[in-house]
Short mmCIF file of C-alpha atoms in Angstrom, two decimals:
data_model
loop_
_atom_site.label_atom_id
_atom_site.label_comp_id
_atom_site.label_asym_id
_atom_site.label_seq_id
_atom_site.Cartn_x
_atom_site.Cartn_y
_atom_site.Cartn_z
CA MET A 29 126.49 130.90 67.71
CA LYS A 30 126.68 132.97 64.56
CA LYS A 31 125.19 136.01 66.24
CA TYR A 32 127.84 135.95 68.84
CA MET A 33 130.75 135.61 66.43
CA MET A 34 131.66 139.32 66.60
CA ALA A 35 131.71 139.36 70.39
CA ILE A 36 133.96 136.24 70.28
CA LEU A 37 136.35 137.97 67.91
CA TYR A 38 136.51 140.96 70.27
CA PHE A 39 137.29 138.66 73.18
CA VAL A 40 140.01 136.88 71.16
CA ALA A 41 141.55 140.15 70.01
CA GLY A 42 141.46 141.49 73.58
CA ALA A 43 143.06 138.42 74.94
CA ALA A 44 145.82 138.52 72.28
CA PHE A 45 146.59 142.21 73.02
CA LEU A 46 146.77 141.40 76.78
CA VAL A 47 149.10 138.49 76.09
CA LEU A 48 151.30 140.72 73.88
CA GLY A 49 151.33 143.53 76.43
CA HIS A 50 152.40 141.27 79.23
CA ALA A 51 155.03 139.35 77.09
CA ASP A 52 158.69 139.91 77.81
CA ALA A 53 159.37 140.99 74.26
CA LEU A 54 157.11 144.03 74.49
CA LYS A 55 158.28 144.89 77.94
CA GLN A 56 161.60 145.75 76.40
CA SER A 57 159.89 148.35 74.25
CA LYS A 58 159.02 151.87 75.48
CA ASN A 59 155.35 151.37 76.36
CA PRO A 60 153.61 147.96 76.54
CA GLU A 61 150.77 149.72 78.26
CA VAL A 62 149.36 150.61 74.88
CA ALA A 63 148.83 146.98 73.95
CA ILE A 64 147.41 146.24 77.42
CA GLY A 65 145.04 149.20 77.03
CA PHE A 66 143.92 147.97 73.62
CA GLY A 67 143.37 144.53 75.19
CA TYR A 68 141.06 145.85 77.89
CA ILE A 69 139.23 148.05 75.34
CA PHE A 70 138.51 145.05 73.12
CA LEU A 71 137.41 142.94 76.11
CA VAL A 72 134.92 145.62 77.15
CA PHE A 73 133.59 146.02 73.66
CA GLY A 74 133.23 142.27 73.40
CA GLY A 75 131.32 142.17 76.65
CA ILE A 76 129.01 144.99 75.60
CA HIS A 77 128.45 143.42 72.17
CA PHE A 78 127.62 140.03 73.75
CA LEU A 79 125.15 141.63 76.28
CA ILE A 80 123.38 143.58 73.48
CA LYS A 81 123.04 140.41 71.32
CA PHE A 82 121.91 138.41 74.33
CA VAL A 83 119.24 140.87 75.34
CA LYS A 84 117.97 141.28 71.78
CA GLY A 85 117.68 137.50 71.50
CA LYS A 86 115.71 137.32 74.72
CA LYS A 87 113.26 139.99 73.54
CA LYS A 88 112.69 138.23 70.19
CA SER A 89 112.07 134.84 71.85
CA GLU A 90 109.32 136.27 74.12
#
């Protein structure tokens, strides 16, 4: 679980940015798309980070 902590943090940050981007408070601002974009970027980084750690863990156990 400890080796996946950074990926989990990326996923949580991405979800937080997506929620903020889709919230009504930010829709009143000029561009909520920036928060939504950061959310997707963090989700992608989290997925990549998770896959790298998962593959490295599989190679070490073999």
